Short mmCIF file of C-alpha atoms and ligand atoms in Angstrom, two decimals:
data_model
loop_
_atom_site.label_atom_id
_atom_site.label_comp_id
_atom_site.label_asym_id
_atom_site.label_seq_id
_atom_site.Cartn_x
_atom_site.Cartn_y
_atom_site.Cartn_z
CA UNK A 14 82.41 120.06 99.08
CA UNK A 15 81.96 118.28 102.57
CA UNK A 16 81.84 114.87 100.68
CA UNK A 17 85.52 115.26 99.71
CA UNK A 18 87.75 113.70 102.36
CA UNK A 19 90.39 115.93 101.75
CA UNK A 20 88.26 118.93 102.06
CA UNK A 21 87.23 117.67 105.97
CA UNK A 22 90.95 117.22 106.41
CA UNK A 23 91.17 120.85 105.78
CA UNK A 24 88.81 122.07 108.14
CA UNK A 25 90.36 119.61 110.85
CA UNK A 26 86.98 117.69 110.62
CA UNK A 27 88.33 114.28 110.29
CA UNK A 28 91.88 114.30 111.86
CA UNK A 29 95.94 113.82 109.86
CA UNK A 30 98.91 113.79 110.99
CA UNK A 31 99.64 117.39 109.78
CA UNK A 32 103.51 118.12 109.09
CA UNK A 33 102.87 121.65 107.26
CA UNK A 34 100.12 124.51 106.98
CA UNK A 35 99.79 127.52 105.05
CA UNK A 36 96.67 130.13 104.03
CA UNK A 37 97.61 128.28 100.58
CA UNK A 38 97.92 124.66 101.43
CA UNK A 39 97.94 121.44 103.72
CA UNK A 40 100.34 118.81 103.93
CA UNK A 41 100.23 115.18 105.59
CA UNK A 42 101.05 111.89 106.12
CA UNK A 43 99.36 109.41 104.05
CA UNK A 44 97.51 106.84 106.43
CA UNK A 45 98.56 104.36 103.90
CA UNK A 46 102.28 105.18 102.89
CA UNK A 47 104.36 102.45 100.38
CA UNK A 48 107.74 104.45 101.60
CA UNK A 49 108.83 105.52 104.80
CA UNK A 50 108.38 109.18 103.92
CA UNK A 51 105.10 109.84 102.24
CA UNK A 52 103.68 112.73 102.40
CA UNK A 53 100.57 114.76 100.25
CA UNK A 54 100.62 118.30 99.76
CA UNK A 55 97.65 119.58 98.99
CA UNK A 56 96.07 122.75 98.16
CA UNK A 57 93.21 123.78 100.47
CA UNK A 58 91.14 125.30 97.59
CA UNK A 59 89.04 122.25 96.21
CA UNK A 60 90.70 121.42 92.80
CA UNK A 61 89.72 118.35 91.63
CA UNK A 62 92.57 117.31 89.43
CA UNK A 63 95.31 119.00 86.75
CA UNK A 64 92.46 118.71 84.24
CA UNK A 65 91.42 122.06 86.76
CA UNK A 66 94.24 124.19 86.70
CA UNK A 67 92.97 127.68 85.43
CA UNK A 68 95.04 131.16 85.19
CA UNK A 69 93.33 131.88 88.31
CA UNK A 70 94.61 128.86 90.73
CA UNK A 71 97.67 128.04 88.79
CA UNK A 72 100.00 129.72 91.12
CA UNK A 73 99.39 127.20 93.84
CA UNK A 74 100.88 124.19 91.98
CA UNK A 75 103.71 126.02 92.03
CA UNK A 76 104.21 126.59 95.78
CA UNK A 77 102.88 122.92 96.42
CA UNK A 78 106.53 121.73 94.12
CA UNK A 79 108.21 124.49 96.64
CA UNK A 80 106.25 122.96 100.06
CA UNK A 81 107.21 119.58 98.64
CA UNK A 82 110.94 120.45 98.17
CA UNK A 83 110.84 121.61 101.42
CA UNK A 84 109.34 118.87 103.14
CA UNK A 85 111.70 116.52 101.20
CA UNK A 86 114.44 118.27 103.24
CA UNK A 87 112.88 117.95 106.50
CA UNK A 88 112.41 114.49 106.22
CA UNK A 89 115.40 113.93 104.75
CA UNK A 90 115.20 112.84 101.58
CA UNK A 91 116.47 115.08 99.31
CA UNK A 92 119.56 114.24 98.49
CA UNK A 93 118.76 110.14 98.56
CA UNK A 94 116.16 110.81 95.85
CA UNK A 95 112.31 111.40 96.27
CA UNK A 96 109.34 110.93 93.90
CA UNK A 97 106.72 113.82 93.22
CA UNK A 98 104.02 111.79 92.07
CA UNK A 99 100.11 113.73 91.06
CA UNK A 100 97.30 111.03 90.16
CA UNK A 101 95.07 112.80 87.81
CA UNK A 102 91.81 110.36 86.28
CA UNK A 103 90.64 106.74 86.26
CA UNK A 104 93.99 105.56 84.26
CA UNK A 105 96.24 106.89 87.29
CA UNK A 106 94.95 105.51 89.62
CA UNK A 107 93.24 108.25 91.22
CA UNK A 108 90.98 107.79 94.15
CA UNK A 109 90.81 110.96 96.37
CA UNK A 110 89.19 113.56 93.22
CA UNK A 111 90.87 116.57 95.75
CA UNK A 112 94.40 116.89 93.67
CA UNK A 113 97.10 116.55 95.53
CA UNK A 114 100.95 115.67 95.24
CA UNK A 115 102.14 112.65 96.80
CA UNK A 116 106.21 113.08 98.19
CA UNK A 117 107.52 109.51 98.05
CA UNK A 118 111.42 108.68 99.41
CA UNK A 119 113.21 106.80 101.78
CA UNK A 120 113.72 103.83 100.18
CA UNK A 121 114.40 103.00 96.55
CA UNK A 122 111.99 103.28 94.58
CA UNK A 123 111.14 100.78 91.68
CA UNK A 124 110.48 102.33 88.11
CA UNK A 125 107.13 104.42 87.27
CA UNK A 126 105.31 102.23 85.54
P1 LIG B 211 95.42 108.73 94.87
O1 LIG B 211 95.36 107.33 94.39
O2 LIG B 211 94.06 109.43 94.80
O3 LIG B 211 96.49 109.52 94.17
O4 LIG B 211 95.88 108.64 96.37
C1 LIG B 211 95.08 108.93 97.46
C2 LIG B 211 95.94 108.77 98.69
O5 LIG B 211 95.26 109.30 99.79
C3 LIG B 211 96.25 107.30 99.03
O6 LIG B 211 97.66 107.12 99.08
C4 LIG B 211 95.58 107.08 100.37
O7 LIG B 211 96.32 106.23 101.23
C5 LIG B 211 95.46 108.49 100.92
N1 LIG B 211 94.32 108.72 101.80
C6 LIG B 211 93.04 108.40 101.53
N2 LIG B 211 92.24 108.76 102.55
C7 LIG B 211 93.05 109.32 103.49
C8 LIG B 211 92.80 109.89 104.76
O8 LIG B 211 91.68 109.96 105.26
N3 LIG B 211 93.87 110.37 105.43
C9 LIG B 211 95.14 110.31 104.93
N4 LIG B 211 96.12 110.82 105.69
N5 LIG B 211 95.41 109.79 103.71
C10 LIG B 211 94.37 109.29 103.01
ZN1 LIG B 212 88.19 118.71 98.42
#
């Protein structure tokens, strides 16, 4: 997997601006954020997308919603309202095929779509 950027991220080969770790998962600051808090939670295990949830990794979307609720607080945002947004496939938008939850506040946010 050392083509996947988010994978080098992981093993601190490229550097982030790192604002939680666990044995589980990684979170950052995107280098490109649209809010002033915008953060990506990711899980260290290479998933690609949702289309790759299994019985067998499912467990860490769950604590990525818990390390984003979390982080929401620390930075915040979670009582002005925060976005929990997960790219999945060429519709989405998705760029970075490592899956990983993007925590958007700060500001208001316009609608979805
Ligand atoms: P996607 O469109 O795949 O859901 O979003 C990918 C996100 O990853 C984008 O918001 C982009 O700014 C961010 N990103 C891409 N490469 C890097 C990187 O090397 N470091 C960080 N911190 N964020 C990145
Ligand atoms: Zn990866």
């Amino acid at each position: 997997m050392s083509e996947c950027i988010f994978c080098n991220i992981v093993r601190k080969e490229i550097p982030a601006k790192i604002c939680y770790e666990d044995e589980r998962v990684l979170a950052f600051h995107d280098i490109n954020p649209v809010a002033p808090t915008h953060i990506l939670v990711i899980p260290k295990e290479h998933i690609a997308s949702m289309n790759d949830i299994t019985p067998e990794n499912v467990e860490v979307f769950g604590h990525m919603a818990f390390v984003a609720q979390q982080l929401s607080k620390e930075a915040g945002v979670a009582e002005s309202g925060y976005r929990v947004v997960v790219n999945n496939g060429p519709d989405s938008g998705q760029v970075v095929h490592h899956v990983h939850a993007h925590v958007i506040g700060g500001r208001v946010l316009s609608s979805l779509c």
